[in-house]
mmCIF file of C-alpha atoms in Angstrom:
data_model
loop_
_atom_site.group_PDB
_atom_site.id
_atom_site.type_symbol
_atom_site.label_atom_id
_atom_site.label_comp_id
_atom_site.label_asym_id
_atom_site.label_seq_id
_atom_site.Cartn_x
_atom_site.Cartn_y
_atom_site.Cartn_z
ATOM 1 C CA MET A 27 30.894 -26.625 -5.198
ATOM 2 C CA HIS A 28 31.832 -25.472 -8.664
ATOM 3 C CA ASP A 29 30.855 -22.017 -9.888
ATOM 4 C CA THR A 30 28.187 -21.699 -12.572
ATOM 5 C CA ALA A 31 28.029 -17.923 -12.828
ATOM 6 C CA SER A 32 29.317 -18.099 -16.412
ATOM 7 C CA SER A 33 26.745 -20.697 -17.475
ATOM 8 C CA SER A 34 23.861 -19.301 -19.503
ATOM 9 C CA PRO A 35 20.293 -20.568 -19.118
ATOM 10 C CA SER A 36 19.181 -23.052 -21.721
ATOM 11 C CA GLY A 37 16.022 -21.208 -22.722
ATOM 12 C CA ARG A 38 14.020 -24.283 -21.737
ATOM 13 C CA THR A 39 12.899 -25.728 -18.438
ATOM 14 C CA LEU A 40 15.369 -28.247 -17.006
ATOM 15 C CA ARG A 41 13.497 -31.455 -16.153
ATOM 16 C CA SER A 42 16.036 -34.297 -16.060
ATOM 17 C CA THR A 43 19.303 -35.287 -14.430
ATOM 18 C CA GLN A 44 20.964 -35.086 -17.833
ATOM 19 C CA SER A 45 19.756 -31.518 -18.401
ATOM 20 C CA LEU A 46 21.054 -30.533 -14.945
ATOM 21 C CA LEU A 47 24.457 -32.009 -15.885
ATOM 22 C CA GLU A 48 24.497 -30.119 -19.167
ATOM 23 C CA ALA A 49 23.678 -26.887 -17.331
ATOM 24 C CA LYS A 50 26.532 -27.630 -14.878
ATOM 25 C CA LEU A 51 24.153 -27.453 -11.914
ATOM 26 C CA ILE A 52 25.178 -30.899 -10.670
ATOM 27 C CA THR A 53 28.337 -33.027 -10.996
ATOM 28 C CA PRO A 54 28.629 -36.468 -12.640
ATOM 29 C CA GLU A 55 29.280 -37.906 -9.169
ATOM 30 C CA GLN A 56 25.885 -36.669 -7.961
ATOM 31 C CA ALA A 57 23.954 -37.999 -10.947
ATOM 32 C CA PRO A 58 23.239 -41.606 -9.819
ATOM 33 C CA ALA A 59 21.659 -40.522 -6.513
ATOM 34 C CA LEU A 60 19.679 -37.794 -8.262
ATOM 35 C CA GLU A 61 18.329 -40.296 -10.780
ATOM 36 C CA GLU A 62 16.835 -42.090 -7.788
ATOM 37 C CA VAL A 63 15.388 -38.803 -6.478
ATOM 38 C CA ALA A 64 13.841 -38.240 -9.920
ATOM 39 C CA ARG A 65 11.958 -41.514 -9.613
ATOM 40 C CA HIS A 66 10.098 -40.037 -6.639
ATOM 41 C CA TYR A 67 9.845 -36.279 -7.247
ATOM 42 C CA ALA A 68 9.545 -34.124 -10.361
ATOM 43 C CA THR A 69 12.169 -31.564 -11.361
ATOM 44 C CA ALA A 70 11.517 -28.331 -13.222
ATOM 45 C CA ILE A 71 13.808 -25.294 -13.237
ATOM 46 C CA PRO A 72 12.469 -22.664 -15.668
ATOM 47 C CA PRO A 73 14.730 -20.129 -17.414
ATOM 48 C CA ALA A 74 13.737 -17.319 -15.032
ATOM 49 C CA PHE A 75 15.229 -19.282 -12.124
ATOM 50 C CA GLN A 76 18.181 -20.635 -14.083
ATOM 51 C CA ARG A 77 19.305 -17.054 -14.683
ATOM 52 C CA LEU A 78 19.388 -16.389 -10.932
ATOM 53 C CA ILE A 79 21.581 -19.346 -9.941
ATOM 54 C CA THR A 80 25.203 -18.356 -9.318
ATOM 55 C CA SER A 81 26.307 -21.627 -7.678
ATOM 56 C CA PRO A 82 24.613 -24.960 -6.915
ATOM 57 C CA ASP A 83 24.293 -24.114 -3.225
ATOM 58 C CA ASP A 84 23.086 -20.517 -3.425
ATOM 59 C CA PRO A 85 19.641 -19.568 -1.998
ATOM 60 C CA ILE A 86 17.910 -19.965 -5.370
ATOM 61 C CA ALA A 87 19.575 -23.255 -6.282
ATOM 62 C CA ARG A 88 18.788 -24.808 -2.902
ATOM 63 C CA GLN A 89 15.073 -24.378 -3.587
ATOM 64 C CA VAL A 90 15.009 -26.073 -6.988
ATOM 65 C CA ILE A 91 18.022 -28.368 -7.602
ATOM 66 C CA PRO A 92 17.366 -31.973 -6.477
ATOM 67 C CA ASP A 93 19.335 -33.194 -3.466
ATOM 68 C CA ALA A 94 20.141 -36.758 -2.408
ATOM 69 C CA ARG A 95 18.920 -35.892 1.107
ATOM 70 C CA GLU A 96 15.364 -35.924 -0.299
ATOM 71 C CA LEU A 97 15.542 -39.733 -0.126
ATOM 72 C CA ARG A 98 15.800 -39.650 3.692
ATOM 73 C CA THR A 99 12.426 -39.651 5.402
ATOM 74 C CA MET A 100 12.424 -38.701 9.088
ATOM 75 C CA PRO A 101 9.992 -40.351 11.562
ATOM 76 C CA HIS A 102 7.938 -37.146 11.936
ATOM 77 C CA GLU A 103 7.557 -36.582 8.174
ATOM 78 C CA SER A 104 4.363 -37.430 6.286
ATOM 79 C CA GLU A 105 3.247 -37.702 2.652
ATOM 80 C CA ASP A 106 0.210 -35.562 3.566
ATOM 81 C CA PRO A 107 1.498 -33.361 6.396
ATOM 82 C CA ILE A 108 -1.423 -30.916 6.464
ATOM 83 C CA GLY A 109 -4.188 -33.474 5.940
ATOM 84 C CA ASP A 110 -5.416 -32.467 2.475
ATOM 85 C CA GLU A 111 -6.560 -35.962 1.529
ATOM 86 C CA ALA A 112 -8.672 -36.540 4.640
ATOM 87 C CA LEU A 113 -10.383 -33.171 4.112
ATOM 88 C CA SER A 114 -11.239 -33.661 0.435
ATOM 89 C CA PRO A 115 -14.985 -34.350 0.075
ATOM 90 C CA VAL A 116 -14.784 -34.535 -3.740
ATOM 91 C CA PRO A 117 -11.786 -34.535 -6.123
ATOM 92 C CA GLY A 118 -10.156 -31.116 -6.382
ATOM 93 C CA ILE A 119 -11.722 -29.703 -3.209
ATOM 94 C CA VAL A 120 -10.129 -29.382 0.240
ATOM 95 C CA HIS A 121 -12.403 -28.055 2.981
ATOM 96 C CA ARG A 122 -10.532 -27.257 6.190
ATOM 97 C CA TYR A 123 -12.191 -24.050 7.420
ATOM 98 C CA GLU A 124 -15.927 -23.393 7.535
ATOM 99 C CA ASP A 125 -16.014 -20.293 5.337
ATOM 100 C CA ARG A 126 -13.456 -21.196 2.649
ATOM 101 C CA ALA A 127 -12.251 -24.076 0.516
ATOM 102 C CA LEU A 128 -9.392 -24.928 -1.817
ATOM 103 C CA LEU A 129 -10.052 -25.739 -5.458
ATOM 104 C CA LYS A 130 -7.159 -27.540 -7.186
ATOM 105 C CA PRO A 131 -7.865 -27.469 -10.943
ATOM 106 C CA LEU A 132 -4.464 -28.936 -11.871
ATOM 107 C CA LEU A 133 -1.294 -30.365 -10.306
ATOM 108 C CA VAL A 134 1.267 -28.804 -12.653
ATOM 109 C CA CYS A 135 3.741 -26.070 -11.620
ATOM 110 C CA PRO A 136 6.251 -23.903 -13.519
ATOM 111 C CA LEU A 137 8.929 -25.169 -11.124
ATOM 112 C CA TYR A 138 9.010 -27.886 -8.487
ATOM 113 C CA CYS A 139 10.216 -26.691 -5.102
ATOM 114 C CA ARG A 140 12.262 -29.289 -3.256
ATOM 115 C CA PHE A 141 10.462 -28.547 0.048
ATOM 116 C CA CYS A 142 6.860 -28.613 -1.271
ATOM 117 C CA PHE A 143 4.316 -30.353 0.979
ATOM 118 C CA ARG A 144 2.445 -31.533 -2.146
ATOM 119 C CA ARG A 145 5.591 -32.872 -3.830
ATOM 120 C CA GLU A 146 4.206 -36.435 -3.747
ATOM 121 C CA HIS A 147 1.347 -35.348 -6.028
ATOM 122 C CA VAL A 148 2.479 -32.525 -8.308
ATOM 123 C CA GLY A 149 4.378 -33.095 -11.539
ATOM 124 C CA PRO A 150 4.268 -32.680 -15.316
ATOM 125 C CA ASP A 151 1.802 -35.587 -15.565
ATOM 126 C CA GLY A 152 -0.570 -34.059 -12.994
ATOM 127 C CA GLY A 153 -2.852 -32.770 -15.718
ATOM 128 C CA LEU A 154 -6.147 -30.978 -15.346
ATOM 129 C CA LEU A 155 -9.155 -31.774 -13.239
ATOM 130 C CA GLY A 156 -11.485 -33.238 -15.854
ATOM 131 C CA GLU A 157 -14.643 -31.466 -16.962
ATOM 132 C CA GLU A 158 -16.912 -33.809 -15.027
ATOM 133 C CA ALA A 159 -14.809 -33.628 -11.865
ATOM 134 C CA LEU A 160 -14.568 -29.843 -12.124
ATOM 135 C CA GLU A 161 -18.337 -29.542 -12.468
ATOM 136 C CA THR A 162 -18.749 -31.836 -9.453
ATOM 137 C CA ALA A 163 -16.481 -29.490 -7.489
ATOM 138 C CA PHE A 164 -18.592 -26.479 -8.523
ATOM 139 C CA HIS A 165 -21.776 -28.281 -7.483
ATOM 140 C CA TRP A 166 -20.221 -29.089 -4.114
ATOM 141 C CA ILE A 167 -19.363 -25.389 -3.599
ATOM 142 C CA GLU A 168 -22.906 -24.380 -4.578
ATOM 143 C CA ALA A 169 -24.318 -26.833 -2.030
ATOM 144 C CA HIS A 170 -22.325 -25.249 0.837
ATOM 145 C CA PRO A 171 -23.522 -21.641 1.268
ATOM 146 C CA GLN A 172 -21.317 -21.108 4.323
ATOM 147 C CA ILE A 173 -18.317 -20.969 1.967
ATOM 148 C CA ARG A 174 -17.527 -17.355 1.083
ATOM 149 C CA GLU A 175 -13.989 -17.721 -0.296
ATOM 150 C CA ILE A 176 -12.379 -20.071 -2.832
ATOM 151 C CA ILE A 177 -8.598 -20.457 -3.021
ATOM 152 C CA LEU A 178 -7.343 -21.651 -6.400
ATOM 153 C CA THR A 179 -4.202 -23.671 -5.828
ATOM 154 C CA GLY A 180 -2.746 -26.932 -7.057
ATOM 155 C CA GLY A 181 -0.303 -27.122 -8.742
ATOM 156 C CA ASP A 182 -0.249 -23.561 -9.987
ATOM 157 C CA PRO A 183 -3.502 -22.049 -11.325
ATOM 158 C CA LEU A 184 -1.622 -19.614 -13.566
ATOM 159 C CA MET A 185 -0.442 -22.620 -15.603
ATOM 160 C CA LEU A 186 -4.019 -22.903 -16.879
ATOM 161 C CA SER A 187 -4.884 -21.705 -20.376
ATOM 162 C CA PRO A 188 -6.751 -18.384 -20.542
ATOM 163 C CA ARG A 189 -9.845 -20.242 -21.747
ATOM 164 C CA ARG A 190 -9.792 -22.638 -18.780
ATOM 165 C CA MET A 191 -9.033 -19.841 -16.324
ATOM 166 C CA GLN A 192 -11.901 -17.739 -17.646
ATOM 167 C CA HIS A 193 -14.311 -20.656 -17.320
ATOM 168 C CA ILE A 194 -13.312 -21.275 -13.703
ATOM 169 C CA ILE A 195 -13.398 -17.599 -12.686
ATOM 170 C CA GLN A 196 -16.767 -17.000 -14.347
ATOM 171 C CA ARG A 197 -18.249 -20.179 -12.901
ATOM 172 C CA LEU A 198 -17.127 -19.267 -9.370
ATOM 173 C CA SER A 199 -18.366 -15.693 -9.875
ATOM 174 C CA SER A 200 -21.808 -17.043 -10.730
ATOM 175 C CA ILE A 201 -22.153 -18.653 -7.271
ATOM 176 C CA SER A 202 -24.018 -16.108 -5.163
ATOM 177 C CA HIS A 203 -22.340 -16.843 -1.823
ATOM 178 C CA ILE A 204 -18.750 -16.600 -3.118
ATOM 179 C CA ASP A 205 -17.385 -13.157 -2.229
ATOM 180 C CA ILE A 206 -13.645 -13.751 -2.583
ATOM 181 C CA ILE A 207 -11.512 -15.655 -5.095
ATOM 182 C CA ARG A 208 -7.885 -16.104 -4.176
ATOM 183 C CA ILE A 209 -5.166 -17.404 -6.538
ATOM 184 C CA HIS A 210 -1.953 -18.887 -5.107
ATOM 185 C CA SER A 211 0.885 -18.872 -7.627
ATOM 186 C CA ARG A 212 4.640 -19.041 -8.182
ATOM 187 C CA VAL A 213 4.271 -17.914 -11.816
ATOM 188 C CA PRO A 214 4.958 -14.176 -11.244
ATOM 189 C CA VAL A 215 8.551 -15.006 -10.254
ATOM 190 C CA ALA A 216 9.065 -18.435 -11.872
ATOM 191 C CA ALA A 217 7.521 -17.795 -15.299
ATOM 192 C CA PRO A 218 6.420 -14.141 -15.498
ATOM 193 C CA GLU A 219 6.051 -14.388 -19.275
ATOM 194 C CA ARG A 220 2.873 -16.438 -18.695
ATOM 195 C CA LEU A 221 1.033 -13.377 -17.381
ATOM 196 C CA THR A 222 -0.205 -12.385 -20.818
ATOM 197 C CA THR A 223 -2.979 -9.943 -21.591
ATOM 198 C CA ALA A 224 -5.203 -12.932 -22.389
ATOM 199 C CA LEU A 225 -4.590 -14.547 -18.998
ATOM 200 C CA LEU A 226 -5.146 -11.265 -17.176
ATOM 201 C CA ASP A 227 -8.362 -10.732 -19.137
ATOM 202 C CA ALA A 228 -9.477 -14.225 -18.079
ATOM 203 C CA MET A 229 -9.279 -13.224 -14.422
ATOM 204 C CA GLU A 230 -11.797 -10.378 -14.765
ATOM 205 C CA THR A 231 -14.581 -10.723 -12.216
ATOM 206 C CA ASP A 232 -16.973 -8.640 -10.159
ATOM 207 C CA ARG A 233 -15.871 -10.534 -7.042
ATOM 208 C CA ALA A 234 -12.879 -9.605 -4.876
ATOM 209 C CA LEU A 235 -9.944 -11.389 -6.523
ATOM 210 C CA TRP A 236 -6.617 -11.541 -4.683
ATOM 211 C CA MET A 237 -3.258 -12.881 -5.847
ATOM 212 C CA VAL A 238 -0.965 -14.574 -3.321
ATOM 213 C CA THR A 239 2.524 -15.079 -4.683
ATOM 214 C CA HIS A 240 5.055 -17.542 -3.255
ATOM 215 C CA ILE A 241 8.455 -15.816 -2.960
ATOM 216 C CA ASN A 242 11.271 -16.937 -0.649
ATOM 217 C CA HIS A 243 14.282 -14.782 -1.543
ATOM 218 C CA ALA A 244 14.758 -11.152 -2.544
ATOM 219 C CA ARG A 245 16.581 -12.115 -5.757
ATOM 220 C CA GLU A 246 13.417 -13.780 -7.086
ATOM 221 C CA LEU A 247 11.941 -10.299 -7.580
ATOM 222 C CA THR A 248 13.569 -9.643 -10.949
ATOM 223 C CA ASP A 249 12.638 -6.794 -13.268
ATOM 224 C CA GLU A 250 10.388 -9.202 -15.175
ATOM 225 C CA ALA A 251 8.668 -10.319 -11.979
ATOM 226 C CA ARG A 252 8.060 -6.717 -10.939
ATOM 227 C CA VAL A 253 6.477 -5.986 -14.319
ATOM 228 C CA ALA A 254 4.178 -9.005 -13.861
ATOM 229 C CA VAL A 255 3.167 -7.721 -10.426
ATOM 230 C CA ARG A 256 2.501 -4.222 -11.782
ATOM 231 C CA GLN A 257 0.297 -5.718 -14.490
ATOM 232 C CA MET A 258 -1.828 -7.454 -11.862
ATOM 233 C CA LEU A 259 -1.995 -4.347 -9.706
ATOM 234 C CA GLY A 260 -2.987 -2.347 -12.781
ATOM 235 C CA ARG A 261 -5.988 -4.673 -13.151
ATOM 236 C CA GLY A 262 -7.030 -3.933 -9.577
ATOM 237 C CA ILE A 263 -5.777 -7.268 -8.244
ATOM 238 C CA PRO A 264 -4.152 -6.843 -4.809
ATOM 239 C CA VAL A 265 -0.960 -8.887 -4.418
ATOM 240 C CA LEU A 266 0.150 -10.597 -1.200
ATOM 241 C CA SER A 267 3.056 -12.945 -0.579
ATOM 242 C CA GLN A 268 3.615 -16.098 1.380
ATOM 243 C CA SER A 269 7.096 -17.412 2.054
ATOM 244 C CA VAL A 270 8.469 -20.529 3.690
ATOM 245 C CA LEU A 271 11.216 -20.173 6.279
ATOM 246 C CA LEU A 272 14.030 -22.294 4.803
ATOM 247 C CA ARG A 273 17.490 -23.225 6.038
ATOM 248 C CA GLY A 274 20.126 -21.678 3.787
ATOM 249 C CA VAL A 275 17.614 -19.535 1.901
ATOM 250 C CA ASN A 276 16.096 -16.892 4.184
ATOM 251 C CA ASP A 277 17.024 -17.979 7.726
ATOM 252 C CA THR A 278 19.122 -14.969 8.745
ATOM 253 C CA THR A 279 18.001 -11.530 9.875
ATOM 254 C CA GLU A 280 19.703 -10.007 6.837
ATOM 255 C CA SER A 281 18.193 -12.349 4.229
ATOM 256 C CA LEU A 282 14.703 -12.234 5.725
ATOM 257 C CA GLU A 283 14.764 -8.446 6.027
ATOM 258 C CA ALA A 284 15.979 -8.142 2.410
ATOM 259 C CA LEU A 285 13.124 -10.384 1.254
ATOM 260 C CA LEU A 286 10.456 -8.455 3.145
ATOM 261 C CA ARG A 287 11.788 -5.083 2.008
ATOM 262 C CA ALA A 288 11.964 -6.259 -1.622
ATOM 263 C CA LEU A 289 8.368 -7.449 -1.431
ATOM 264 C CA ILE A 290 6.955 -4.220 -0.077
ATOM 265 C CA ALA A 291 9.057 -2.175 -2.544
ATOM 266 C CA ALA A 292 7.354 -4.163 -5.320
ATOM 267 C CA ARG A 293 3.979 -3.301 -3.706
ATOM 268 C CA ILE A 294 3.478 -6.879 -2.502
ATOM 269 C CA LYS A 295 2.176 -7.135 1.069
ATOM 270 C CA PRO A 296 3.977 -9.833 3.100
ATOM 271 C CA TYR A 297 1.196 -12.093 4.372
ATOM 272 C CA TYR A 298 2.483 -15.380 5.798
ATOM 273 C CA LEU A 299 5.896 -16.706 6.759
ATOM 274 C CA HIS A 300 5.320 -20.462 6.963
ATOM 275 C CA HIS A 301 7.063 -22.822 9.319
ATOM 276 C CA LEU A 302 8.169 -25.707 7.093
ATOM 277 C CA ASP A 303 5.575 -28.450 6.568
ATOM 278 C CA SER A 304 7.068 -31.862 7.367
ATOM 279 C CA ALA A 305 6.933 -33.473 3.915
ATOM 280 C CA PRO A 306 9.214 -36.479 3.299
ATOM 281 C CA GLY A 307 12.849 -35.659 2.622
ATOM 282 C CA THR A 308 12.701 -31.996 3.627
ATOM 283 C CA ALA A 309 14.508 -32.062 6.991
ATOM 284 C CA HIS A 310 17.566 -30.273 5.575
ATOM 285 C CA PHE A 311 15.359 -27.184 5.069
ATOM 286 C CA HIS A 312 14.002 -27.201 8.622
ATOM 287 C CA VAL A 313 14.448 -24.150 10.878
ATOM 288 C CA PRO A 314 13.467 -24.768 14.537
ATOM 289 C CA VAL A 315 10.459 -22.765 15.622
ATOM 290 C CA GLU A 316 12.305 -20.860 18.369
ATOM 291 C CA GLU A 317 14.878 -19.784 15.801
ATOM 292 C CA GLY A 318 12.051 -18.604 13.553
ATOM 293 C CA ARG A 319 10.475 -16.650 16.394
ATOM 294 C CA ALA A 320 13.835 -15.051 17.193
ATOM 295 C CA LEU A 321 14.268 -14.056 13.556
ATOM 296 C CA LEU A 322 10.917 -12.274 13.516
ATOM 297 C CA GLU A 323 11.709 -10.616 16.840
ATOM 298 C CA SER A 324 15.044 -9.375 15.483
ATOM 299 C CA LEU A 325 13.109 -7.413 12.847
ATOM 300 C CA ARG A 326 10.652 -5.736 15.241
ATOM 301 C CA GLY A 327 11.550 -2.060 15.286
ATOM 302 C CA ARG A 328 13.753 -2.441 12.187
ATOM 303 C CA VAL A 329 10.928 -2.732 9.657
ATOM 304 C CA SER A 330 7.464 -1.211 9.573
ATOM 305 C CA GLY A 331 4.228 -3.058 10.209
ATOM 306 C CA LEU A 332 3.556 -3.033 6.452
ATOM 307 C CA VAL A 333 6.535 -5.353 6.040
ATOM 308 C CA TRP A 334 5.758 -7.667 8.954
ATOM 309 C CA PRO A 335 4.345 -11.138 8.046
ATOM 310 C CA THR A 336 2.483 -13.520 10.339
ATOM 311 C CA TYR A 337 4.691 -16.481 11.242
ATOM 312 C CA VAL A 338 2.439 -19.548 11.107
ATOM 313 C CA VAL A 339 2.447 -23.311 11.345
ATOM 314 C CA ASP A 340 -0.078 -25.499 9.556
ATOM 315 C CA ILE A 341 -0.737 -28.023 12.320
ATOM 316 C CA PRO A 342 -0.207 -31.578 11.003
ATOM 317 C CA GLY A 343 -3.285 -33.626 10.288
ATOM 318 C CA GLY A 344 -5.367 -30.783 8.904
ATOM 319 C CA LYS A 345 -5.931 -28.957 12.205
ATOM 320 C CA GLY A 346 -5.377 -25.542 10.630
ATOM 321 C CA LYS A 347 -2.932 -22.634 10.670
ATOM 322 C CA VAL A 348 -2.024 -20.816 13.871
ATOM 323 C CA PRO A 349 0.359 -17.901 14.501
ATOM 324 C CA LEU A 350 3.601 -18.727 16.294
ATOM 325 C CA GLY A 351 4.496 -15.270 17.547
ATOM 326 C CA PRO A 352 6.845 -13.925 18.795
ATOM 327 C CA ASP A 353 4.973 -12.744 21.897
ATOM 328 C CA TYR A 354 5.413 -9.356 23.538
ATOM 329 C CA LEU A 355 3.023 -9.567 26.476
ATOM 330 C CA VAL A 356 5.115 -10.040 29.641
ATOM 331 C CA SER A 357 2.462 -10.012 32.364
ATOM 332 C CA THR A 358 -1.098 -9.031 33.193
ATOM 333 C CA PRO A 359 -2.534 -8.073 36.608
ATOM 334 C CA ALA A 360 -4.723 -10.509 38.536
ATOM 335 C CA ASP A 361 -7.566 -7.979 38.229
ATOM 336 C CA GLU A 362 -7.994 -4.485 36.784
ATOM 337 C CA SER A 363 -7.442 -2.756 40.142
ATOM 338 C CA SER A 364 -4.144 -4.465 40.980
ATOM 339 C CA GLY A 365 -1.803 -2.734 38.562
ATOM 340 C CA SER A 366 -0.659 -2.502 34.964
ATOM 341 C CA SER A 367 0.081 -5.075 32.326
ATOM 342 C CA GLN A 368 3.597 -5.174 30.872
ATOM 343 C CA ALA A 369 4.725 -5.496 27.260
ATOM 344 C CA ARG A 370 8.225 -6.033 25.955
ATOM 345 C CA GLY A 371 9.378 -3.243 23.632
ATOM 346 C CA PRO A 372 11.551 -3.669 20.520
ATOM 347 C CA ASP A 373 14.540 -2.974 22.793
ATOM 348 C CA GLY A 374 13.710 -6.080 24.846
ATOM 349 C CA LYS A 375 12.760 -4.197 27.995
ATOM 350 C CA PRO A 376 9.373 -4.527 29.774
ATOM 351 C CA TYR A 377 7.089 -1.497 29.881
ATOM 352 C CA PRO A 378 3.779 -1.011 31.741
ATOM 353 C CA PHE A 379 0.491 -0.233 30.073
ATOM 354 C CA THR A 380 -3.141 -0.275 31.127
#
């Protein structure tokens, strides 16, 4: 691969094969296959990410530069791997768990990750959930008092205008049984300049509002991203992170440890490490689950519990998230009088406990 370290970002989001060629992120030989990829999946590489790319196969580039392998769909891959569509009672709502629901007010993102499980649906033409459909979604939430938490996702909710964001936050805050509003976003690292005073003001609420950022590599936490995080923390918004375990991005002990340490240093609590969802054309990012478990185990004893995420899989078909381990319980006695249980320590050896 050719080096692009000397290339400067364009100052605009790269959205086409031609713009990728001009930025020297792909070669002319790659262009025809990537034109075909573009007919299926959107591309967007904002300036914040362009500045981080040192070569077309580095951990940042792998996440955002289109790849001809995206055209290969494996037998186990699905356009809706986690069952969103089957669990959507009205447009914009996904209801998988009894006490919470997703609200997707738009399907636009600041960048388009090449491994995204919603990549069939998101794109620059995704637009907003219309006023009527949004009001229908609010009415549905009001009619289900068992729901205590709403997760704003999409797309990326922080791509909304401050006016639209304020309307949604205030409307959700007016529903008596909603205690928690959660926002899932890539904006703090992908387009930190969007976190303006007006947008932060729009998120004011008397409910518990949490921000969950999506960050996969330590280098994504630039100075600008850290400022964006501090601004949210300064407003009393706790910040968590979720990452996806990705081949060639964060699949070594060193890269995963660097990511987790960078997160906690920025006062972001690592929350989930996701096993890759099996969206079409993503097999080249796949890390086998036993390798993922071994990676987490390699960090036990090296990093504190503050840094430790829960390694999870979203079971295909909408069956929900479950933790994958690793496990440390070696054995338990047949009954309480027959001896001690045993747990494996960070050194790998079994130790008794009662």
